[in-house]
Amino acid sequence: MIRKQDALDYHAQGRRGKVEVVPSKPCQTQRDLSLAYTPGVAEPCREIHEHPDDAYLYTAKGNLVAVVSNGTAVLGLGDIGALAGKPVMEGKGILFKRFADIDVFDIELNTHDPQEIINAVRLLEPTFGGINLEDIKAPECFLIEEELKKIMNIPVFHDDQHGTAIISGAALLNALEIQRKKIGDVKVVFSGAGAAGIACARHYERLGVKRENMILVDTKGVVYRGRTAGMNAYKEYFAIETEARTLADAMKGADVFCGVSAKDIVSREMIRSMADRPIVMAMANPDPEISYEEATAARDDIIMATGRSDYPNQVNNVLGFPFIFRGALDVRASAINDDMKVAATMALANLAKEDVPDSVIRAYGRKRIEFGKDYIIPKPFDPRVLWWEATAVAKAAMDSGVARVPIKDFGAYRDALEARLGKSREVMRFFIHRAQQAPKRIVFPEGEEEKILRAANIVLEEHIAKPILLGSRTLIAQRIKELGLDLDGVEVINPSKSPQHDAYVTAYYELRQRKGRTRYDAERDMKTHNVFGMMMVREGDADGLISGLTQHYPNTVRPALQIIGRKDKVTTIAGLYMLVFKNQTVFIADATVNIDPTAEQLAEIALLAARKVRQLDIEPAVAMLSFSNFGSTRHPYTDKVRRATDLVKQMDPALMVDGEMMADTATDPAIMEEYFPFSSLTKAANILICPDLTSANIAYKLLGKLGGATAIGPILLGIRKPVYLLAPGVDVNDIVNMTAMAVFEAQQQTESNGIKVSVAEGSLEVHHN
């Protein structure tokens, strides 16, 4: 429960309010100032004057929405005025930015005159790419939106009307499917005939509900034909011939209740009077027309939705407006029309039937979420809503003729949408696309685990890899059925019953017989799925392996070294992490394997890391890190790093590498240029080689937790074939991403093998991090 003081503190502490303007271009030097303002700014002004559409190229117009309100219908507070409604409009701006990366100015107009609002908004067209009308009371809101849509050439959308209609429409479609009812047959009762109620009725009609099967009820009772009190043209459209005069009368025998009115106006008796398998959407805020507890106590065959986040099936407008505007802006639509609204509804309805990501499950209490009575619409924090809904809206805009800049490649558009949620998603799409070009066979020793099965389902659907699951066929089939997955065609192998079992035992025994393993040991070891999976990779029956979900790193790394082995001429293996920040990507090693590497091992780790980064089409710039800058502190620790740097330069003279140096020197070219102009590192380092496992492990975890980086890895360097390690708490999406990376590496196997470093093989210790 949100306390009053908590809400006030949230808005008042620190910078007042909830929004600020952040520059998107640098303004640090005199030159920057001359470009941002006079005289440089004159050039885009001239271009826009000659070619008005260039405003979308040289200004923020194409990603800027105005949230406009006069404060006459603010949430459940009513007519509190434009100024008092400002916190809501700022909040709307936060949601636009958080969920769809759309910039917003909130504009509060101190007038009750619809014509004044129309005139004011009309004059804003040069500034904005779209207009979101908010918290304007009915029936004025209908007139304002209709007139603005006629006279403006950018999208105008009244969210209080259409947002609730679009999201509840998706809930309706899925609830009808679960309750086994046809949309053309159901009787729907609407409680509330204001902006949201009228819009819901209109939208449901577009979805297939027959107008004669709808009954509207407002504060004066049923909207019936011939009624004069409290009527207007919008209500008149839905007036029908009926004997019902009260909400209780209307609900008798109804299949669906759609409430956008007031708290506690529906009783248990009204719920019981509805038809079999009823659908109740009680969406009054903050308190519904009937509580979730009351409704579910009245009927056990009910599907219940509310506007609240503390109950299942929350109908939240944030599932609509950010993504609808995103799609509309990206095709430079001249309007948001009915086809686009229907497309948004269908996208939400279809997404609810997909497997739910772990990140969403964690955000909502770690309980399993699957399509059914308690999950008929996606959760607001499901990141997939962005590319599902925005893509559908953009396509509908193109198909209906209101898109002025059509999208040519929807695959690339989806990638661009995903990148808006963070650079790490953009990076991972690179691996996924490369994997899809030539999918490889990837074996999962933990094939019975739920997360592995869900990841394999995505991998198959997106054609990223050919997954091989190890485990009991019966148990895997049972879990696939329980999870509602489609894994037709996936290869499942029970190691103990595999035709290759005996051959693997023999090969493994011959490999390890002088390493202390007897034939009996070989038989026993082969029952271990990791060992069996490693033998598949060694013998060419799989191209890579992913494991570690239920075990520590050593249990994966040791058999990888024993069975698959190092690449030719490689003596040291290491773990590389990719750290993806908003505007850059940095790699850190070794945070996984070597506790206190020698200078020779550090050199080899640097060369292996550089080779891996080159495979990603990134030119490596390597910094050998220490607590000293180029001899400023003499100590055995700094001497080791200096020696390692010399070795790297000898082995690969063309590689941009230098050290020893401090981390700030490595990442700030200004420091390098001012104090160390002699350095061969002429730009910020993108590969950071830490002097030991302690520093590397601490660094990557701090950068992830405090620096806002997304850590991807560990990528095991030096192994002959792809073996990727999973942490015990890894997400399904992370497993999918690691699979794509494993496929990508398998595709690179034809490249040159190994790196020449002539050092003696030292002891290897593996540690769980």
mmCIF file with all atom_site columns, C-alpha atoms in Angstrom, residues 146-288:
data_model
loop_
_atom_site.group_PDB
_atom_site.id
_atom_site.type_symbol
_atom_site.label_atom_id
_atom_site.label_alt_id
_atom_site.label_comp_id
_atom_site.label_asym_id
_atom_site.label_entity_id
_atom_site.label_seq_id
_atom_site.pdbx_PDB_ins_code
_atom_site.Cartn_x
_atom_site.Cartn_y
_atom_site.Cartn_z
_atom_site.occupancy
_atom_site.B_iso_or_equiv
_atom_site.pdbx_formal_charge
_atom_site.auth_seq_id
_atom_site.auth_comp_id
_atom_site.auth_asym_id
_atom_site.auth_atom_id
_atom_site.pdbx_PDB_model_num
ATOM 1   C CA . GLU A 1 146 ? -12.473 14.741  -33.310 1.00 0.00 ? 146 GLU A CA 1
ATOM 2   C CA . GLU A 1 147 ? -11.744 18.341  -34.286 1.00 0.00 ? 147 GLU A CA 1
ATOM 3   C CA . LEU A 1 148 ? -8.004  18.062  -33.768 1.00 0.00 ? 148 LEU A CA 1
ATOM 4   C CA . LYS A 1 149 ? -7.832  14.905  -35.867 1.00 0.00 ? 149 LYS A CA 1
ATOM 5   C CA . LYS A 1 150 ? -9.519  16.807  -38.694 1.00 0.00 ? 150 LYS A CA 1
ATOM 6   C CA . ILE A 1 151 ? -7.219  19.819  -38.665 1.00 0.00 ? 151 ILE A CA 1
ATOM 7   C CA . MET A 1 152 ? -3.841  18.350  -37.612 1.00 0.00 ? 152 MET A CA 1
ATOM 8   C CA . ASN A 1 153 ? -1.454  16.266  -39.670 1.00 0.00 ? 153 ASN A CA 1
ATOM 9   C CA . ILE A 1 154 ? 0.173   14.465  -36.727 1.00 0.00 ? 154 ILE A CA 1
ATOM 10  C CA . PRO A 1 155 ? -1.300  11.705  -34.511 1.00 0.00 ? 155 PRO A CA 1
ATOM 11  C CA . VAL A 1 156 ? -3.816  12.856  -31.881 1.00 0.00 ? 156 VAL A CA 1
ATOM 12  C CA . PHE A 1 157 ? -4.842  10.269  -29.282 1.00 0.00 ? 157 PHE A CA 1
ATOM 13  C CA . HIS A 1 158 ? -7.009  10.610  -26.182 1.00 0.00 ? 158 HIS A CA 1
ATOM 14  C CA . ASP A 1 159 ? -5.622  7.896   -23.961 1.00 0.00 ? 159 ASP A CA 1
ATOM 15  C CA . ASP A 1 160 ? -8.443  7.918   -21.415 1.00 0.00 ? 160 ASP A CA 1
ATOM 16  C CA . GLN A 1 161 ? -10.756 6.794   -24.205 1.00 0.00 ? 161 GLN A CA 1
ATOM 17  C CA . HIS A 1 162 ? -8.717  4.499   -26.351 1.00 0.00 ? 162 HIS A CA 1
ATOM 18  C CA . GLY A 1 163 ? -6.075  3.180   -23.960 1.00 0.00 ? 163 GLY A CA 1
ATOM 19  C CA . THR A 1 164 ? -8.550  1.388   -21.710 1.00 0.00 ? 164 THR A CA 1
ATOM 20  C CA . ALA A 1 165 ? -10.462 0.155   -24.749 1.00 0.00 ? 165 ALA A CA 1
ATOM 21  C CA . ILE A 1 166 ? -7.395  -1.287  -26.475 1.00 0.00 ? 166 ILE A CA 1
ATOM 22  C CA . ILE A 1 167 ? -5.972  -3.095  -23.445 1.00 0.00 ? 167 ILE A CA 1
ATOM 23  C CA . SER A 1 168 ? -9.315  -4.356  -22.120 1.00 0.00 ? 168 SER A CA 1
ATOM 24  C CA . GLY A 1 169 ? -10.116 -5.464  -25.666 1.00 0.00 ? 169 GLY A CA 1
ATOM 25  C CA . ALA A 1 170 ? -7.083  -7.764  -25.607 1.00 0.00 ? 170 ALA A CA 1
ATOM 26  C CA . ALA A 1 171 ? -8.198  -9.091  -22.223 1.00 0.00 ? 171 ALA A CA 1
ATOM 27  C CA . LEU A 1 172 ? -11.698 -9.664  -23.618 1.00 0.00 ? 172 LEU A CA 1
ATOM 28  C CA . LEU A 1 173 ? -10.471 -11.675 -26.614 1.00 0.00 ? 173 LEU A CA 1
ATOM 29  C CA . ASN A 1 174 ? -8.349  -13.985 -24.508 1.00 0.00 ? 174 ASN A CA 1
ATOM 30  C CA . ALA A 1 175 ? -10.949 -14.370 -21.777 1.00 0.00 ? 175 ALA A CA 1
ATOM 31  C CA . LEU A 1 176 ? -13.555 -15.350 -24.370 1.00 0.00 ? 176 LEU A CA 1
ATOM 32  C CA . GLU A 1 177 ? -11.164 -17.952 -25.754 1.00 0.00 ? 177 GLU A CA 1
ATOM 33  C CA . ILE A 1 178 ? -10.578 -19.443 -22.302 1.00 0.00 ? 178 ILE A CA 1
ATOM 34  C CA . GLN A 1 179 ? -14.292 -19.359 -21.435 1.00 0.00 ? 179 GLN A CA 1
ATOM 35  C CA . ARG A 1 180 ? -15.144 -20.912 -24.825 1.00 0.00 ? 180 ARG A CA 1
ATOM 36  C CA . LYS A 1 181 ? -17.476 -18.128 -25.972 1.00 0.00 ? 181 LYS A CA 1
ATOM 37  C CA . LYS A 1 182 ? -17.889 -16.463 -29.388 1.00 0.00 ? 182 LYS A CA 1
ATOM 38  C CA . ILE A 1 183 ? -17.523 -12.700 -29.529 1.00 0.00 ? 183 ILE A CA 1
ATOM 39  C CA . GLY A 1 184 ? -20.500 -12.319 -31.843 1.00 0.00 ? 184 GLY A CA 1
ATOM 40  C CA . ASP A 1 185 ? -22.812 -14.028 -29.345 1.00 0.00 ? 185 ASP A CA 1
ATOM 41  C CA . VAL A 1 186 ? -21.876 -12.464 -26.007 1.00 0.00 ? 186 VAL A CA 1
ATOM 42  C CA . LYS A 1 187 ? -23.909 -9.895  -24.106 1.00 0.00 ? 187 LYS A CA 1
ATOM 43  C CA . VAL A 1 188 ? -21.754 -7.074  -22.678 1.00 0.00 ? 188 VAL A CA 1
ATOM 44  C CA . VAL A 1 189 ? -22.727 -4.588  -19.967 1.00 0.00 ? 189 VAL A CA 1
ATOM 45  C CA . PHE A 1 190 ? -20.793 -1.324  -19.624 1.00 0.00 ? 190 PHE A CA 1
ATOM 46  C CA . SER A 1 191 ? -20.865 0.532   -16.323 1.00 0.00 ? 191 SER A CA 1
ATOM 47  C CA . GLY A 1 192 ? -19.853 4.087   -17.127 1.00 0.00 ? 192 GLY A CA 1
ATOM 48  C CA . ALA A 1 193 ? -20.706 6.006   -20.275 1.00 0.00 ? 193 ALA A CA 1
ATOM 49  C CA . GLY A 1 194 ? -18.000 8.647   -20.187 1.00 0.00 ? 194 GLY A CA 1
ATOM 50  C CA . ALA A 1 195 ? -14.812 8.773   -22.243 1.00 0.00 ? 195 ALA A CA 1
ATOM 51  C CA . ALA A 1 196 ? -13.568 5.285   -21.388 1.00 0.00 ? 196 ALA A CA 1
ATOM 52  C CA . GLY A 1 197 ? -16.971 3.587   -21.418 1.00 0.00 ? 197 GLY A CA 1
ATOM 53  C CA . ILE A 1 198 ? -18.006 4.929   -24.830 1.00 0.00 ? 198 ILE A CA 1
ATOM 54  C CA . ALA A 1 199 ? -14.579 4.167   -26.285 1.00 0.00 ? 199 ALA A CA 1
ATOM 55  C CA . CYS A 1 200 ? -14.645 0.601   -24.934 1.00 0.00 ? 200 CYS A CA 1
ATOM 56  C CA . ALA A 1 201 ? -18.055 0.022   -26.484 1.00 0.00 ? 201 ALA A CA 1
ATOM 57  C CA . ARG A 1 202 ? -16.898 1.397   -29.833 1.00 0.00 ? 202 ARG A CA 1
ATOM 58  C CA . HIS A 1 203 ? -13.736 -0.689  -29.799 1.00 0.00 ? 203 HIS A CA 1
ATOM 59  C CA . TYR A 1 204 ? -15.506 -3.888  -28.763 1.00 0.00 ? 204 TYR A CA 1
ATOM 60  C CA . GLU A 1 205 ? -17.863 -3.347  -31.693 1.00 0.00 ? 205 GLU A CA 1
ATOM 61  C CA . ARG A 1 206 ? -14.822 -3.186  -33.978 1.00 0.00 ? 206 ARG A CA 1
ATOM 62  C CA . LEU A 1 207 ? -13.586 -6.438  -32.438 1.00 0.00 ? 207 LEU A CA 1
ATOM 63  C CA . GLY A 1 208 ? -16.879 -8.217  -33.179 1.00 0.00 ? 208 GLY A CA 1
ATOM 64  C CA . VAL A 1 209 ? -19.345 -7.574  -30.337 1.00 0.00 ? 209 VAL A CA 1
ATOM 65  C CA . LYS A 1 210 ? -22.761 -6.757  -31.815 1.00 0.00 ? 210 LYS A CA 1
ATOM 66  C CA . ARG A 1 211 ? -24.179 -3.366  -30.882 1.00 0.00 ? 211 ARG A CA 1
ATOM 67  C CA . GLU A 1 212 ? -27.552 -4.884  -30.068 1.00 0.00 ? 212 GLU A CA 1
ATOM 68  C CA . ASN A 1 213 ? -25.807 -7.087  -27.482 1.00 0.00 ? 213 ASN A CA 1
ATOM 69  C CA . MET A 1 214 ? -24.375 -4.091  -25.584 1.00 0.00 ? 214 MET A CA 1
ATOM 70  C CA . ILE A 1 215 ? -26.038 -2.265  -22.705 1.00 0.00 ? 215 ILE A CA 1
ATOM 71  C CA . LEU A 1 216 ? -24.560 1.000   -21.379 1.00 0.00 ? 216 LEU A CA 1
ATOM 72  C CA . VAL A 1 217 ? -25.316 2.078   -17.816 1.00 0.00 ? 217 VAL A CA 1
ATOM 73  C CA . ASP A 1 218 ? -24.462 5.509   -16.378 1.00 0.00 ? 218 ASP A CA 1
ATOM 74  C CA . THR A 1 219 ? -25.370 7.405   -13.203 1.00 0.00 ? 219 THR A CA 1
ATOM 75  C CA . LYS A 1 220 ? -28.943 7.717   -14.417 1.00 0.00 ? 220 LYS A CA 1
ATOM 76  C CA . GLY A 1 221 ? -29.350 4.025   -15.229 1.00 0.00 ? 221 GLY A CA 1
ATOM 77  C CA . VAL A 1 222 ? -29.539 2.081   -18.456 1.00 0.00 ? 222 VAL A CA 1
ATOM 78  C CA . VAL A 1 223 ? -29.021 3.979   -21.705 1.00 0.00 ? 223 VAL A CA 1
ATOM 79  C CA . TYR A 1 224 ? -32.196 2.921   -23.500 1.00 0.00 ? 224 TYR A CA 1
ATOM 80  C CA . ARG A 1 225 ? -33.890 4.191   -26.615 1.00 0.00 ? 225 ARG A CA 1
ATOM 81  C CA . GLY A 1 226 ? -36.134 7.126   -25.798 1.00 0.00 ? 226 GLY A CA 1
ATOM 82  C CA . ARG A 1 227 ? -34.272 8.229   -22.663 1.00 0.00 ? 227 ARG A CA 1
ATOM 83  C CA . THR A 1 228 ? -33.735 11.996  -22.473 1.00 0.00 ? 228 THR A CA 1
ATOM 84  C CA . ALA A 1 229 ? -32.015 12.603  -19.143 1.00 0.00 ? 229 ALA A CA 1
ATOM 85  C CA . GLY A 1 230 ? -28.224 12.971  -19.347 1.00 0.00 ? 230 GLY A CA 1
ATOM 86  C CA . MET A 1 231 ? -28.066 11.906  -22.977 1.00 0.00 ? 231 MET A CA 1
ATOM 87  C CA . ASN A 1 232 ? -25.731 13.015  -25.767 1.00 0.00 ? 232 ASN A CA 1
ATOM 88  C CA . ALA A 1 233 ? -25.015 11.909  -29.329 1.00 0.00 ? 233 ALA A CA 1
ATOM 89  C CA . TYR A 1 234 ? -22.312 9.490   -28.201 1.00 0.00 ? 234 TYR A CA 1
ATOM 90  C CA . LYS A 1 235 ? -24.619 7.667   -25.783 1.00 0.00 ? 235 LYS A CA 1
ATOM 91  C CA . GLU A 1 236 ? -27.503 7.799   -28.230 1.00 0.00 ? 236 GLU A CA 1
ATOM 92  C CA . TYR A 1 237 ? -25.535 5.627   -30.676 1.00 0.00 ? 237 TYR A CA 1
ATOM 93  C CA . PHE A 1 238 ? -25.628 2.757   -28.151 1.00 0.00 ? 238 PHE A CA 1
ATOM 94  C CA . ALA A 1 239 ? -29.201 3.228   -26.883 1.00 0.00 ? 239 ALA A CA 1
ATOM 95  C CA . ILE A 1 240 ? -31.237 0.022   -27.370 1.00 0.00 ? 240 ILE A CA 1
ATOM 96  C CA . GLU A 1 241 ? -34.762 -1.232  -26.848 1.00 0.00 ? 241 GLU A CA 1
ATOM 97  C CA . THR A 1 242 ? -34.740 -2.929  -23.432 1.00 0.00 ? 242 THR A CA 1
ATOM 98  C CA . GLU A 1 243 ? -36.866 -3.307  -20.307 1.00 0.00 ? 243 GLU A CA 1
ATOM 99  C CA . ALA A 1 244 ? -33.736 -3.093  -18.104 1.00 0.00 ? 244 ALA A CA 1
ATOM 100 C CA . ARG A 1 245 ? -33.445 0.154   -16.158 1.00 0.00 ? 245 ARG A CA 1
ATOM 101 C CA . THR A 1 246 ? -30.773 -0.524  -13.521 1.00 0.00 ? 246 THR A CA 1
ATOM 102 C CA . LEU A 1 247 ? -27.291 -2.028  -13.489 1.00 0.00 ? 247 LEU A CA 1
ATOM 103 C CA . ALA A 1 248 ? -28.663 -5.055  -11.659 1.00 0.00 ? 248 ALA A CA 1
ATOM 104 C CA . ASP A 1 249 ? -31.292 -5.530  -14.389 1.00 0.00 ? 249 ASP A CA 1
ATOM 105 C CA . ALA A 1 250 ? -28.698 -5.229  -17.132 1.00 0.00 ? 250 ALA A CA 1
ATOM 106 C CA . MET A 1 251 ? -26.294 -7.760  -15.597 1.00 0.00 ? 251 MET A CA 1
ATOM 107 C CA . LYS A 1 252 ? -28.809 -10.589 -15.499 1.00 0.00 ? 252 LYS A CA 1
ATOM 108 C CA . GLY A 1 253 ? -27.654 -13.171 -18.019 1.00 0.00 ? 253 GLY A CA 1
ATOM 109 C CA . ALA A 1 254 ? -24.728 -11.007 -19.205 1.00 0.00 ? 254 ALA A CA 1
ATOM 110 C CA . ASP A 1 255 ? -21.542 -12.714 -20.355 1.00 0.00 ? 255 ASP A CA 1
ATOM 111 C CA . VAL A 1 256 ? -19.217 -9.741  -19.846 1.00 0.00 ? 256 VAL A CA 1
ATOM 112 C CA . PHE A 1 257 ? -19.115 -6.824  -17.426 1.00 0.00 ? 257 PHE A CA 1
ATOM 113 C CA . CYS A 1 258 ? -16.909 -3.847  -18.372 1.00 0.00 ? 258 CYS A CA 1
ATOM 114 C CA . GLY A 1 259 ? -16.656 -1.375  -15.513 1.00 0.00 ? 259 GLY A CA 1
ATOM 115 C CA . VAL A 1 260 ? -15.159 2.109   -15.832 1.00 0.00 ? 260 VAL A CA 1
ATOM 116 C CA . SER A 1 261 ? -17.297 3.859   -13.245 1.00 0.00 ? 261 SER A CA 1
ATOM 117 C CA . ALA A 1 262 ? -17.152 3.829   -9.434  1.00 0.00 ? 262 ALA A CA 1
ATOM 118 C CA . LYS A 1 263 ? -16.199 1.579   -6.527  1.00 0.00 ? 263 LYS A CA 1
ATOM 119 C CA . ASP A 1 264 ? -18.484 -0.986  -4.917  1.00 0.00 ? 264 ASP A CA 1
ATOM 120 C CA . ILE A 1 265 ? -21.478 -0.581  -7.216  1.00 0.00 ? 265 ILE A CA 1
ATOM 121 C CA . VAL A 1 266 ? -21.564 -4.292  -8.127  1.00 0.00 ? 266 VAL A CA 1
ATOM 122 C CA . SER A 1 267 ? -22.681 -6.871  -5.576  1.00 0.00 ? 267 SER A CA 1
ATOM 123 C CA . ARG A 1 268 ? -22.121 -10.614 -5.253  1.00 0.00 ? 268 ARG A CA 1
ATOM 124 C CA . GLU A 1 269 ? -25.739 -11.119 -6.233  1.00 0.00 ? 269 GLU A CA 1
ATOM 125 C CA . MET A 1 270 ? -25.198 -9.276  -9.523  1.00 0.00 ? 270 MET A CA 1
ATOM 126 C CA . ILE A 1 271 ? -22.194 -11.490 -10.290 1.00 0.00 ? 271 ILE A CA 1
ATOM 127 C CA . ARG A 1 272 ? -24.215 -14.607 -9.526  1.00 0.00 ? 272 ARG A CA 1
ATOM 128 C CA . SER A 1 273 ? -26.967 -13.401 -11.908 1.00 0.00 ? 273 SER A CA 1
ATOM 129 C CA . MET A 1 274 ? -24.591 -13.386 -14.877 1.00 0.00 ? 274 MET A CA 1
ATOM 130 C CA . ALA A 1 275 ? -24.376 -16.178 -17.442 1.00 0.00 ? 275 ALA A CA 1
ATOM 131 C CA . ASP A 1 276 ? -22.185 -19.248 -17.007 1.00 0.00 ? 276 ASP A CA 1
ATOM 132 C CA . ARG A 1 277 ? -18.414 -18.647 -17.171 1.00 0.00 ? 277 ARG A CA 1
ATOM 133 C CA . PRO A 1 278 ? -18.688 -14.843 -16.864 1.00 0.00 ? 278 PRO A CA 1
ATOM 134 C CA . ILE A 1 279 ? -15.970 -12.303 -17.574 1.00 0.00 ? 279 ILE A CA 1
ATOM 135 C CA . VAL A 1 280 ? -15.754 -9.344  -15.212 1.00 0.00 ? 280 VAL A CA 1
ATOM 136 C CA . MET A 1 281 ? -13.465 -6.395  -15.901 1.00 0.00 ? 281 MET A CA 1
ATOM 137 C CA . ALA A 1 282 ? -13.936 -4.033  -12.963 1.00 0.00 ? 282 ALA A CA 1
ATOM 138 C CA . MET A 1 283 ? -11.523 -1.259  -13.917 1.00 0.00 ? 283 MET A CA 1
ATOM 139 C CA . ALA A 1 284 ? -12.530 1.732   -11.783 1.00 0.00 ? 284 ALA A CA 1
ATOM 140 C CA . ASN A 1 285 ? -9.458  3.294   -10.160 1.00 0.00 ? 285 ASN A CA 1
ATOM 141 C CA . PRO A 1 286 ? -8.204  3.132   -7.528  1.00 0.00 ? 286 PRO A CA 1
ATOM 142 C CA . ASP A 1 287 ? -10.983 0.853   -6.259  1.00 0.00 ? 287 ASP A CA 1
ATOM 143 C CA . PRO A 1 288 ? -12.943 -1.445  -8.621  1.00 0.00 ? 288 PRO A CA 1
#
